[in-house]
Coordinates of C-alpha atoms in Angstrom, one line a residue:
X1 CA 36.6 45.8 42.7
X2 CA 36.8 42.1 42.7
X3 CA 36.7 40.3 46.1
X4 CA 38.5 37.1 45.2
X5 CA 40.7 37.2 48.3
X6 CA 43.8 35.2 48.4
X7 CA 43.0 33.4 45.2
X8 CA 45.8 31.6 43.5
X9 CA 46.7 31.6 39.8
X10 CA 45.1 29.3 37.2
X11 CA 42.1 28.9 39.5
X12 CA 43.6 25.7 41.0
X13 CA 42.8 26.7 44.6
X14 CA 46.0 24.8 45.6
X15 CA 49.6 24.6 44.5
X16 CA 51.2 21.8 42.5
X17 CA 52.8 19.0 44.4
X18 CA 56.6 19.0 44.2
X19 CA 56.8 22.7 43.2
X20 CA 58.1 23.8 46.5
X21 CA 54.7 25.2 47.5
X22 CA 52.0 24.0 49.8
X23 CA 49.2 21.8 48.7
X24 CA 45.9 23.4 49.9
X25 CA 45.4 22.4 53.6
X26 CA 48.6 20.4 53.8
X27 CA 50.0 22.8 56.5
X28 CA 53.6 22.1 55.5
X29 CA 56.0 22.7 52.7
X30 CA 57.7 20.3 50.3
X31 CA 60.8 18.6 51.4
X32 CA 64.0 20.1 50.0
X33 CA 62.4 23.4 49.3
X34 CA 64.6 25.3 51.7
X35 CA 61.6 26.1 53.9
X36 CA 60.5 24.7 57.2
X37 CA 57.7 22.3 57.7
X38 CA 54.9 23.9 59.7
X39 CA 55.4 23.3 63.4
X40 CA 59.2 23.1 63.1
X41 CA 59.5 26.9 63.2
X42 CA 58.2 27.4 66.7
X43 CA 61.0 29.4 68.3
X44 CA 62.8 28.0 71.3
X45 CA 62.5 30.0 74.5
X46 CA 64.0 33.5 74.1
X47 CA 64.8 33.0 70.4
X48 CA 63.5 35.6 68.0
X49 CA 62.4 35.0 64.5
X50 CA 64.8 36.8 62.1
X51 CA 63.0 38.9 59.5
X52 CA 65.4 40.4 56.9
X53 CA 64.2 43.4 54.8
X54 CA 66.2 43.4 51.6
X55 CA 66.4 46.8 50.0
X56 CA 67.7 48.0 46.6
X57 CA 66.4 51.5 46.4
X58 CA 64.7 54.2 48.5
X59 CA 61.4 53.6 46.7
X60 CA 61.4 49.9 47.6
X61 CA 62.4 50.7 51.2
X62 CA 59.4 53.1 51.5
X63 CA 57.0 50.3 50.4
X64 CA 58.4 47.9 52.9
X65 CA 58.2 50.4 55.7
X66 CA 54.5 50.6 55.0
X67 CA 54.3 46.8 55.4
X68 CA 56.2 46.4 58.7
X69 CA 53.3 47.4 61.0
X70 CA 52.2 43.7 60.6
X71 CA 54.8 42.9 63.2
X72 CA 53.8 45.6 65.7
X73 CA 53.5 44.4 69.3
X74 CA 55.4 41.2 68.7
X75 CA 58.6 40.8 70.6
X76 CA 59.2 37.4 69.0
X77 CA 60.2 39.2 65.7
X78 CA 63.6 40.8 65.1
X79 CA 63.7 42.9 62.0
X80 CA 67.0 43.7 60.2
X81 CA 67.7 45.5 57.0
X82 CA 70.3 44.9 54.3
X83 CA 71.2 46.8 51.2
X84 CA 71.2 44.7 48.1
X85 CA 74.1 45.7 45.8
X86 CA 73.7 46.6 42.2
X87 CA 71.2 49.5 42.1
X88 CA 72.1 52.9 40.8
X89 CA 69.8 54.3 43.5
X90 CA 71.2 52.5 46.5
X91 CA 72.9 55.5 48.1
X92 CA 69.7 57.2 49.1
X93 CA 68.3 53.9 50.3
X94 CA 71.2 53.6 52.8
X95 CA 70.7 57.2 53.9
X96 CA 67.0 56.5 54.4
X97 CA 67.8 53.5 56.5
X98 CA 70.1 55.5 58.7
X99 CA 67.4 58.1 59.2
X100 CA 64.8 55.5 60.2
X101 CA 67.0 54.2 63.0
X102 CA 66.8 50.6 61.6
X103 CA 69.3 48.0 62.5
X104 CA 71.3 46.9 59.4
X105 CA 73.5 44.0 58.5
X106 CA 76.1 44.0 55.7
X107 CA 75.4 42.2 52.5
X108 CA 78.1 39.5 53.1
X109 CA 76.6 38.7 56.5
X110 CA 73.0 38.7 55.1
X111 CA 73.8 36.2 52.3
X112 CA 75.8 34.0 54.7
X113 CA 72.9 33.7 57.2
X114 CA 69.7 31.8 57.1
X115 CA 66.7 34.0 57.8
X116 CA 63.2 33.0 59.0
X117 CA 61.6 35.4 56.5
X118 CA 62.9 37.8 53.8
X119 CA 60.9 40.7 52.5
X120 CA 61.7 42.7 49.4
X121 CA 59.9 45.0 47.0
X122 CA 62.1 44.3 44.0
X123 CA 62.7 41.3 41.8
X124 CA 66.1 42.5 40.6
X125 CA 69.6 42.0 42.1
X126 CA 71.1 39.0 43.9
X127 CA 68.1 38.3 46.1
X128 CA 68.0 34.7 45.1
X129 CA 71.3 34.1 47.0
X130 CA 69.6 34.9 50.3
X131 CA 68.5 31.9 52.3
X132 CA 65.0 31.7 53.7
X133 CA 61.4 32.1 52.5
X134 CA 61.3 35.2 50.2
X135 CA 58.2 37.5 49.9
X136 CA 58.0 40.0 47.0
X137 CA 55.7 43.0 47.0
X138 CA 55.3 45.5 44.1
X139 CA 56.8 48.9 44.9
X140 CA 54.3 50.9 43.0
X141 CA 50.6 50.8 41.9
X142 CA 50.8 47.7 39.7
X143 CA 53.0 47.0 36.7
X144 CA 52.6 49.9 34.2
X145 CA 56.1 50.6 32.9
X146 CA 58.9 48.8 31.1
X147 CA 62.5 49.8 31.4
X148 CA 64.4 49.9 28.1
X149 CA 67.5 47.8 27.9
X150 CA 66.6 45.9 31.1
X151 CA 65.3 42.4 31.1
X152 CA 62.9 41.1 28.5
X153 CA 61.8 43.7 25.9
X154 CA 58.4 45.3 26.5
X155 CA 57.7 43.5 29.7
X156 CA 57.5 45.2 33.1
X157 CA 60.3 43.9 35.3
X158 CA 57.8 42.9 38.0
X159 CA 56.3 40.4 35.6
X160 CA 59.4 39.5 33.7
X161 CA 60.5 35.8 33.9
X162 CA 64.1 37.0 33.4
X163 CA 64.0 38.3 37.0
X164 CA 61.4 35.9 38.5
X165 CA 63.1 32.6 37.7
X166 CA 66.4 31.0 38.7
X167 CA 67.4 27.9 36.8
X168 CA 63.9 27.8 35.5
X169 CA 62.2 27.8 38.9
X170 CA 60.7 30.7 40.8
X171 CA 63.0 32.0 43.5
X172 CA 60.3 33.8 45.5
X173 CA 58.2 31.9 48.0
X174 CA 55.3 34.3 47.7
X175 CA 54.3 37.3 45.5
X176 CA 51.9 39.5 47.5
X177 CA 49.9 41.4 44.8
X178 CA 47.5 44.3 45.0
X179 CA 44.8 43.2 42.5
X180 CA 43.5 40.1 40.6
X181 CA 44.5 41.7 37.3
X182 CA 48.1 41.6 38.4
X183 CA 47.7 37.9 39.2
X184 CA 46.2 37.3 35.8
X185 CA 49.0 39.2 34.0
X186 CA 51.6 37.4 36.1
X187 CA 50.0 34.1 35.1
X188 CA 50.3 35.1 31.4
X189 CA 54.0 36.1 31.6
X190 CA 55.3 33.7 34.2
X191 CA 52.9 30.9 35.3
X192 CA 55.3 29.3 37.7
X193 CA 55.6 32.5 39.7
X194 CA 51.9 33.1 39.5
X195 CA 51.4 29.8 41.2
X196 CA 53.1 31.3 44.3
X197 CA 51.1 34.5 44.3
X198 CA 48.2 35.8 46.2
X199 CA 46.2 39.0 46.3
X200 CA 46.4 41.0 49.6
X201 CA 45.8 44.6 48.5
X202 CA 48.1 47.6 48.7
X203 CA 49.6 48.8 52.0
X204 CA 50.4 52.3 50.7
X205 CA 46.9 52.8 49.4
X206 CA 45.5 51.8 52.9
X207 CA 47.8 54.4 54.5
X208 CA 46.4 57.0 52.1
X209 CA 42.8 56.0 52.8
X210 CA 43.4 55.9 56.5
X211 CA 44.8 59.4 56.5
X212 CA 41.9 61.2 54.7
X213 CA 40.6 62.5 58.0
X214 CA 43.9 64.4 58.3
X215 CA 43.4 66.4 55.1
X216 CA 42.7 69.7 56.7
X217 CA 45.7 69.2 59.0
X218 CA 48.0 68.6 56.0
X219 CA 46.6 71.7 54.2
X220 CA 47.2 73.8 57.3
X221 CA 50.8 72.6 57.6
X222 CA 51.3 73.6 53.9
X223 CA 49.7 77.0 54.3
X224 CA 47.2 76.2 51.6
X225 CA 44.3 78.1 53.1
X226 CA 41.4 78.5 50.6
X227 CA 43.6 78.0 47.6
X228 CA 43.5 75.0 45.2
X229 CA 46.4 72.7 45.7
X230 CA 47.6 71.3 42.4
X231 CA 50.1 68.5 42.7
X232 CA 52.5 67.8 39.8
X233 CA 53.8 64.2 39.8
X234 CA 56.8 62.9 37.9
X235 CA 58.1 59.3 37.7
X236 CA 61.7 58.5 36.9
X237 CA 63.6 57.8 33.7
X238 CA 64.0 59.5 30.3
X239 CA 60.2 59.7 29.6
X240 CA 59.3 61.2 33.0
X241 CA 57.7 64.6 33.2
X242 CA 60.7 66.2 34.8
X243 CA 63.0 64.8 32.1
X244 CA 60.8 65.8 29.2
X245 CA 59.4 69.1 30.6
X246 CA 61.9 70.3 33.2
X247 CA 60.6 73.9 32.9
X248 CA 57.0 73.0 33.6
X249 CA 57.0 73.6 37.4
X250 CA 58.4 77.1 37.0
X251 CA 56.0 77.9 34.1
X252 CA 53.0 76.8 36.1
X253 CA 54.1 78.7 39.2
X254 CA 54.5 81.8 37.0
X255 CA 51.0 81.5 35.4
X256 CA 48.9 80.5 38.4
X257 CA 47.7 83.4 40.6
X258 CA 49.5 83.1 43.9
X259 CA 46.4 83.7 46.0
X260 CA 44.2 81.2 44.1
X261 CA 46.6 78.3 43.6
X262 CA 49.3 76.4 45.4
X263 CA 51.6 74.2 43.4
X264 CA 53.5 71.1 44.7
X265 CA 55.9 68.8 43.0
X266 CA 56.1 65.0 43.8
X267 CA 59.1 63.2 42.3
X268 CA 59.8 59.5 42.3
X269 CA 62.5 58.6 44.9
X270 CA 64.8 57.5 42.1
X271 CA 64.8 61.1 40.8
X272 CA 65.7 62.4 44.2
X273 CA 68.6 59.9 44.2
X274 CA 69.7 60.6 40.6
X275 CA 69.7 64.4 40.9
X276 CA 70.5 64.9 44.6
X277 CA 69.1 67.5 46.9
X278 CA 71.6 70.2 46.1
X279 CA 71.1 70.1 42.3
X280 CA 67.4 69.5 42.6
X281 CA 66.9 72.7 44.7
X282 CA 69.2 74.6 42.4
X283 CA 67.3 73.5 39.3
X284 CA 64.0 74.4 40.9
X285 CA 65.2 77.5 42.7
X286 CA 63.0 80.1 40.8
X287 CA 59.8 78.0 41.4
X288 CA 60.7 77.2 45.0
X289 CA 61.3 80.9 45.7
X290 CA 57.9 81.6 44.2
X291 CA 56.2 79.1 46.6
X292 CA 56.5 75.7 45.0
X293 CA 56.2 72.9 47.5
X294 CA 58.8 70.1 46.9
X295 CA 57.6 66.9 48.6
X296 CA 59.9 64.5 50.4
X297 CA 60.2 61.1 48.8
X298 CA 58.8 59.2 51.8
X299 CA 55.3 59.7 53.3
X300 CA 55.2 63.4 52.4
X301 CA 54.2 62.8 48.8
X302 CA 51.3 60.7 50.0
X303 CA 50.2 63.5 52.5
X304 CA 50.2 65.9 49.5
X305 CA 47.9 63.6 47.5
X306 CA 45.5 63.6 50.5
X307 CA 45.7 67.4 50.7
X308 CA 45.5 67.9 46.9
X309 CA 42.6 69.4 44.9
X310 CA 43.9 68.1 41.6
X311 CA 46.9 66.2 40.2
X312 CA 48.9 66.7 37.0
X313 CA 50.7 63.5 36.1
X314 CA 52.9 61.6 33.7
X315 CA 52.8 57.8 33.4
X316 CA 54.0 57.2 37.0
X317 CA 51.8 55.1 39.2
X318 CA 51.3 57.9 41.7
X319 CA 48.4 59.0 39.6
X320 CA 46.6 55.7 40.4
X321 CA 46.8 56.4 44.1
X322 CA 45.4 59.9 43.4
X323 CA 42.6 58.3 41.4
X324 CA 41.7 56.0 44.3
X325 CA 41.3 59.1 46.5
X326 CA 39.0 60.7 43.9
X327 CA 41.3 63.5 43.0
X328 CA 40.7 65.2 39.6
X329 CA 43.5 64.1 37.2
X330 CA 45.2 65.8 34.2
X331 CA 47.6 63.9 31.9
X332 CA 51.0 65.4 31.0
X333 CA 52.7 62.3 29.4
X334 CA 54.2 63.0 26.0
X335 CA 54.2 59.4 24.9
X336 CA 57.0 56.9 24.4
X337 CA 57.9 53.2 24.8
X338 CA 57.8 52.8 28.6
X339 CA 54.0 52.7 29.2
X340 CA 52.6 49.2 28.9
X341 CA 49.5 49.2 26.5
X342 CA 46.3 48.2 28.2
X343 CA 47.8 48.7 31.7
X344 CA 45.7 50.6 34.3
X345 CA 47.9 53.7 33.9
X346 CA 47.5 53.5 30.1
X347 CA 43.7 53.3 30.4
X348 CA 43.7 56.2 32.8
X349 CA 45.8 58.5 30.6
X350 CA 43.6 57.8 27.6
X351 CA 40.5 59.1 29.5
X352 CA 41.6 62.2 31.5
X353 CA 42.1 65.7 30.1
X354 CA 45.6 66.5 28.8
X355 CA 47.9 69.4 29.5
X356 CA 49.6 70.4 26.3
X357 CA 50.7 73.9 27.3
X358 CA 51.0 75.6 30.7
X359 CA 48.5 78.2 29.6
X360 CA 45.8 75.5 29.4
X361 CA 46.0 74.4 33.0
X362 CA 43.0 76.3 34.4
X363 CA 40.7 75.0 31.6
X364 CA 42.1 71.5 32.1
X365 CA 41.4 71.7 35.8
X366 CA 37.8 72.6 35.1
X367 CA 37.4 69.6 32.8
X368 CA 39.1 67.3 35.3
X369 CA 36.9 68.4 38.1
X370 CA 33.8 67.2 36.2
X371 CA 35.2 63.7 35.8
X372 CA 35.0 60.9 38.4
X373 CA 38.4 59.3 38.8
X374 CA 37.9 56.5 41.4
X375 CA 36.9 54.0 38.6
X376 CA 40.4 54.3 37.1
X377 CA 41.8 52.7 40.2
X378 CA 39.5 49.7 40.2
X379 CA 42.0 47.8 37.9
X380 CA 45.0 48.5 40.2
X381 CA 43.7 48.0 43.8
X382 CA 41.6 45.3 45.4
X383 CA 40.6 44.9 49.1
X384 CA 41.0 48.6 50.1
X385 CA 41.6 48.9 53.8
X386 CA 42.3 45.2 54.3
X387 CA 45.9 44.7 53.2
X388 CA 47.8 44.6 56.5
X389 CA 45.5 41.9 58.2
X390 CA 45.7 39.7 55.1
X391 CA 49.4 40.2 54.7
X392 CA 50.0 39.5 58.3
X393 CA 48.2 36.2 57.9
X394 CA 50.4 35.2 55.0
X395 CA 53.7 36.3 56.7
X396 CA 53.0 34.6 60.0
X397 CA 52.0 31.5 58.1
X398 CA 55.5 31.5 56.5
X399 CA 57.1 32.1 59.9
X400 CA 55.1 29.2 61.4
X401 CA 53.8 31.5 64.1
X402 CA 50.4 32.6 65.3
X403 CA 50.0 36.4 65.2
X404 CA 49.5 38.3 68.4
X405 CA 45.9 39.0 69.3
X406 CA 46.3 42.8 68.6
X407 CA 44.7 44.7 65.8
X408 CA 46.9 45.8 62.9
X409 CA 46.2 49.0 61.0
X410 CA 48.1 51.4 58.8
X411 CA 49.7 54.4 60.4
X412 CA 48.3 57.8 59.5
X413 CA 50.7 59.9 57.5
X414 CA 52.6 62.6 59.4
X415 CA 52.1 66.3 58.7
X416 CA 54.1 67.5 55.8
X417 CA 57.4 69.1 56.9
X418 CA 58.1 70.8 53.5
X419 CA 56.7 74.2 54.4
X420 CA 56.9 76.3 51.2
X421 CA 58.8 79.5 51.1
X422 CA 56.8 82.6 51.3
X423 CA 57.5 84.7 48.2
X424 CA 59.4 87.8 49.2
X425 CA 58.3 89.8 46.1
X426 CA 55.2 89.6 43.9
X427 CA 54.0 91.4 40.8
X428 CA 50.6 92.7 41.5
X429 CA 47.7 93.3 39.0
X430 CA 44.9 95.3 40.5
X431 CA 41.5 96.4 39.2
X432 CA 39.6 99.1 41.2
X433 CA 35.8 99.2 40.9
X434 CA 34.5 101.8 43.3
X435 CA 35.2 100.4 46.8
X436 CA 36.0 96.9 45.5
X437 CA 39.5 96.0 44.5
X438 CA 40.5 92.8 42.7
X439 CA 44.1 91.8 43.4
X440 CA 46.0 89.1 41.5
X441 CA 49.6 88.4 42.3
X442 CA 52.3 86.5 40.4
X443 CA 56.1 86.0 40.7
X444 CA 58.0 89.0 39.5
X445 CA 59.2 87.1 36.4
X446 CA 55.7 86.1 35.3
X447 CA 54.7 87.1 31.7
X448 CA 52.3 90.1 31.4
X449 CA 52.2 93.5 32.9
X450 CA 51.6 94.5 36.5
X451 CA 50.2 97.5 38.4
X452 CA 53.0 97.5 40.9
X453 CA 55.6 95.4 42.7
X454 CA 55.1 94.4 46.4
X455 CA 58.1 93.2 48.4
X456 CA 58.8 92.1 52.0
X457 CA 61.7 93.9 53.7
X458 CA 64.4 92.8 54.2
X459 CA 63.7 89.3 52.7
X460 CA 63.4 90.6 49.1
X461 CA 66.6 91.3 47.3
X462 CA 68.0 94.9 46.8
X463 CA 66.7 95.1 43.2
X464 CA 63.2 94.3 44.3
X465 CA 63.1 96.5 47.4
X466 CA 64.5 99.4 45.4
X467 CA 61.7 99.2 42.8
X468 CA 58.8 98.1 45.0
X469 CA 55.9 100.5 45.3
X470 CA 54.7 98.6 48.5
X471 CA 57.2 97.6 51.1
X472 CA 56.1 95.7 54.2
X473 CA 57.5 93.7 57.1
X474 CA 55.9 91.3 59.6
X475 CA 56.2 91.8 63.3
X476 CA 58.5 89.3 64.9
X477 CA 58.5 87.7 68.4
X478 CA 60.2 89.7 71.0
X479 CA 63.9 88.9 71.5
X480 CA 64.8 87.1 74.6
X481 CA 68.2 88.8 74.8
X482 CA 68.9 91.0 77.8
X483 CA 69.9 93.9 75.5
X484 CA 67.8 94.5 72.5
X485 CA 66.8 97.3 70.0
X486 CA 63.5 97.3 68.1
X487 CA 61.7 99.6 65.8
X488 CA 58.2 100.8 66.4
X489 CA 55.7 100.4 63.6
X490 CA 55.6 104.2 63.1
X491 CA 59.4 104.6 63.2
X492 CA 60.0 101.8 60.8
X493 CA 57.5 102.9 58.2
X494 CA 58.9 106.5 58.3
X495 CA 62.4 105.1 57.8
X496 CA 61.4 103.0 54.8
X497 CA 59.9 106.0 52.9
X498 CA 63.1 107.9 53.6
X499 CA 65.4 105.1 52.4
X500 CA 63.4 104.0 49.3
X501 CA 62.3 106.9 47.2
X502 CA 60.3 104.8 44.8
X503 CA 58.2 103.3 47.6
X504 CA 54.7 104.7 48.0
X505 CA 53.3 102.5 50.8
X506 CA 55.3 101.3 53.8
X507 CA 53.4 99.0 56.1
X508 CA 54.0 97.0 59.2
X509 CA 51.9 93.8 59.5
X510 CA 51.2 93.5 63.2
X511 CA 48.8 90.6 63.1
X512 CA 46.9 88.8 60.3
X513 CA 44.1 91.3 60.8
X514 CA 45.9 94.5 61.8
X515 CA 48.5 96.7 60.0
X516 CA 49.9 100.2 60.3
X517 CA 50.2 101.8 56.8
X518 CA 52.1 104.9 55.9
X519 CA 51.3 106.4 52.5
X520 CA 53.8 108.9 51.0
X521 CA 51.0 111.4 50.2
X522 CA 47.9 110.3 52.2
X523 CA 49.7 109.9 55.5
X524 CA 49.5 107.4 58.3
X525 CA 46.5 105.2 59.1
X526 CA 45.5 101.9 60.6
X527 CA 44.2 99.0 58.6
X528 CA 41.8 96.4 60.0
X529 CA 41.0 93.3 57.9
X530 CA 38.0 91.1 58.5
X531 CA 38.3 87.4 57.7
X532 CA 35.9 85.8 55.3
X533 CA 33.4 83.8 57.4
X534 CA 31.5 81.5 55.1
X535 CA 29.8 78.2 55.7
X536 CA 31.2 77.8 59.2
X537 CA 34.8 78.3 58.0
X538 CA 37.2 81.3 58.5
X539 CA 39.3 82.2 55.5
X540 CA 42.0 84.9 55.8
X541 CA 43.7 86.7 53.0
X542 CA 47.4 87.4 53.1
X543 CA 47.7 90.9 54.7
X544 CA 50.3 91.8 52.0
X545 CA 47.6 91.3 49.4
X546 CA 45.3 93.7 51.2
X547 CA 48.1 96.2 51.4
X548 CA 48.3 96.1 47.6
X549 CA 44.6 96.7 47.4
X550 CA 45.0 99.8 49.6
X551 CA 47.8 101.1 47.4
X552 CA 45.7 100.5 44.2
X553 CA 42.6 102.2 45.7
X554 CA 44.5 105.2 46.9
X555 CA 46.2 105.6 43.5
X556 CA 42.8 105.6 41.9
X557 CA 41.1 107.9 44.4
X558 CA 41.3 111.7 43.7
X559 CA 43.7 113.1 46.3
X560 CA 43.0 116.1 48.5
X561 CA 45.9 118.5 49.2
X562 CA 48.6 116.7 51.1
X563 CA 48.0 119.0 54.1
X564 CA 44.3 117.9 54.4
X565 CA 43.5 115.7 57.4
X566 CA 43.3 111.9 56.8
X567 CA 39.7 111.7 57.7
X568 CA 38.7 113.7 54.6
X569 CA 40.3 111.0 52.6
X570 CA 39.1 107.8 54.4
X571 CA 36.5 108.7 57.0
X572 CA 36.6 105.2 58.3
X573 CA 36.4 103.9 54.8
X574 CA 35.2 100.3 54.3
X575 CA 36.4 98.5 51.2
X576 CA 36.5 94.9 49.8
X577 CA 39.6 93.0 48.5
X578 CA 38.9 90.2 46.1
X579 CA 41.8 87.7 45.9
X580 CA 41.6 84.2 44.7
X581 CA 38.7 82.4 46.4
X582 CA 38.5 84.9 49.2
X583 CA 36.7 88.3 49.5
X584 CA 37.6 90.2 52.6
X585 CA 36.4 93.5 53.9
X586 CA 38.9 95.9 55.3
X587 CA 38.7 99.3 56.9
X588 CA 41.0 102.4 56.8
X589 CA 40.9 104.5 59.9
X590 CA 43.1 107.2 61.5
X591 CA 46.2 105.7 63.0
X592 CA 45.7 104.3 66.5
X593 CA 48.3 104.9 69.2
X594 CA 48.6 101.2 69.9
X595 CA 49.5 100.6 66.3
X596 CA 52.0 103.5 66.2
X597 CA 54.0 102.2 69.1
X598 CA 53.8 98.5 68.3
X599 CA 57.2 96.9 68.6
X600 CA 58.4 95.1 65.5

């Protein structure tokens, strides 16, 4: 990446006299520009500097929240937020503001008051009527898209003079850009605005980079285990992945083996706003039931990129953040008029493997894993890790203040809260080779045949529990009520075989490594599962998967008469279950008293 920090457009090194911008080293602003001369902004005793954050959409708000740590530790700064009218996505922005606990002011009050500094991440709307120095940041990874029927044809709105000029003059005091290429492109499309621009880096990228050490923590919160986490990303608009291929999340969940892959979906905040949580979860219900992770629109999407093993993307700029993290990338953009030719995103999609059909994902993942992606981000991000210090310098200059002598750094992303649902029923394909059983599990609606259906009782629906060959339940924490009634593991498994005539195996999962299993013909026995200890790591298979291996092995093993003792069938039999990336040994033994009486 280039290191031309803070350079100005046209290589002038200073701004033109009379343009309302500073001459290099002058230390003050032109008279009549509506900005204070340096030195006049020193606050009187007890007076706070008023910083207004002007928000049009949830996506823009999220970008600005990543910037605000520049003011941490400074009681001289008072930050207020206002909702700029006119966006179709402003409802979710207001809700996000309420969740953040931010102090807000109404639009009429905001435009009738002079502010010491105004921050925004959009060039649209009535921002020019706000009084005070205005700083504009991009709200994505560069300028890669154009919005049809909005502004100048074929120009991204962030570089469009239609939105950057008012009466022929730039209305923004400063454009804080992420890369020199953006500065060059801004100079091509709007030289007057480029004269007020500087390169500071990208605050969101710095949060991602600063959170890499938390990758294992994020994967633990998601329940990823040893599986490959594939993140599907969709921008907004008619050419987005979700608009063009709304069935793709469900198709991929159905085709990817549950114990080898975890699938997550990251949507642009505008899509969350457009569809709404209720309809979104309804549209995605089959995939969510099968374990799809739906990321929240703020912070969580970024934590999923850190946790990801690969990313499938349309033309949204999220992919450039994934590239900067070195994540393997697969393109799923079907083409159109929105992507700007020659933009960083356009160059990325031209180079990465493409996903034409869901059935091609595993081969595309192999191809993507062999390709280095960080180079794709070089044209979108400069100064990695240095954005907040540089931005603080610029913002405090505009405020006429000296920053507090405390370090400024991006905040690590929180653990994802979107814990995926645990599938209550899975179609199981099993192959028995002596004492080794390979188990592959899919959603019940997945294409292709299955050896049997496995279901969790009572979470699975009546249809699935009635037809499942393997029924199981997990032990729950003891009730704190003074009066309670619980099953023992032996009692519950016996009751299940009585109630469900098509069930062959009823099992109580007592711990991740211990189960009680009752087979309709072979009888009652204990199951012990050893975790896979490889390379200093401990990987555990889902006990329900091992129960399917037990069922498949018993079905393939010649049975003695039903009256024969269990030891003639198992004799402390040691077996191996292969599932996804994990191979675990397990042992069948005569039922132990402690398992029989275990309270569920």
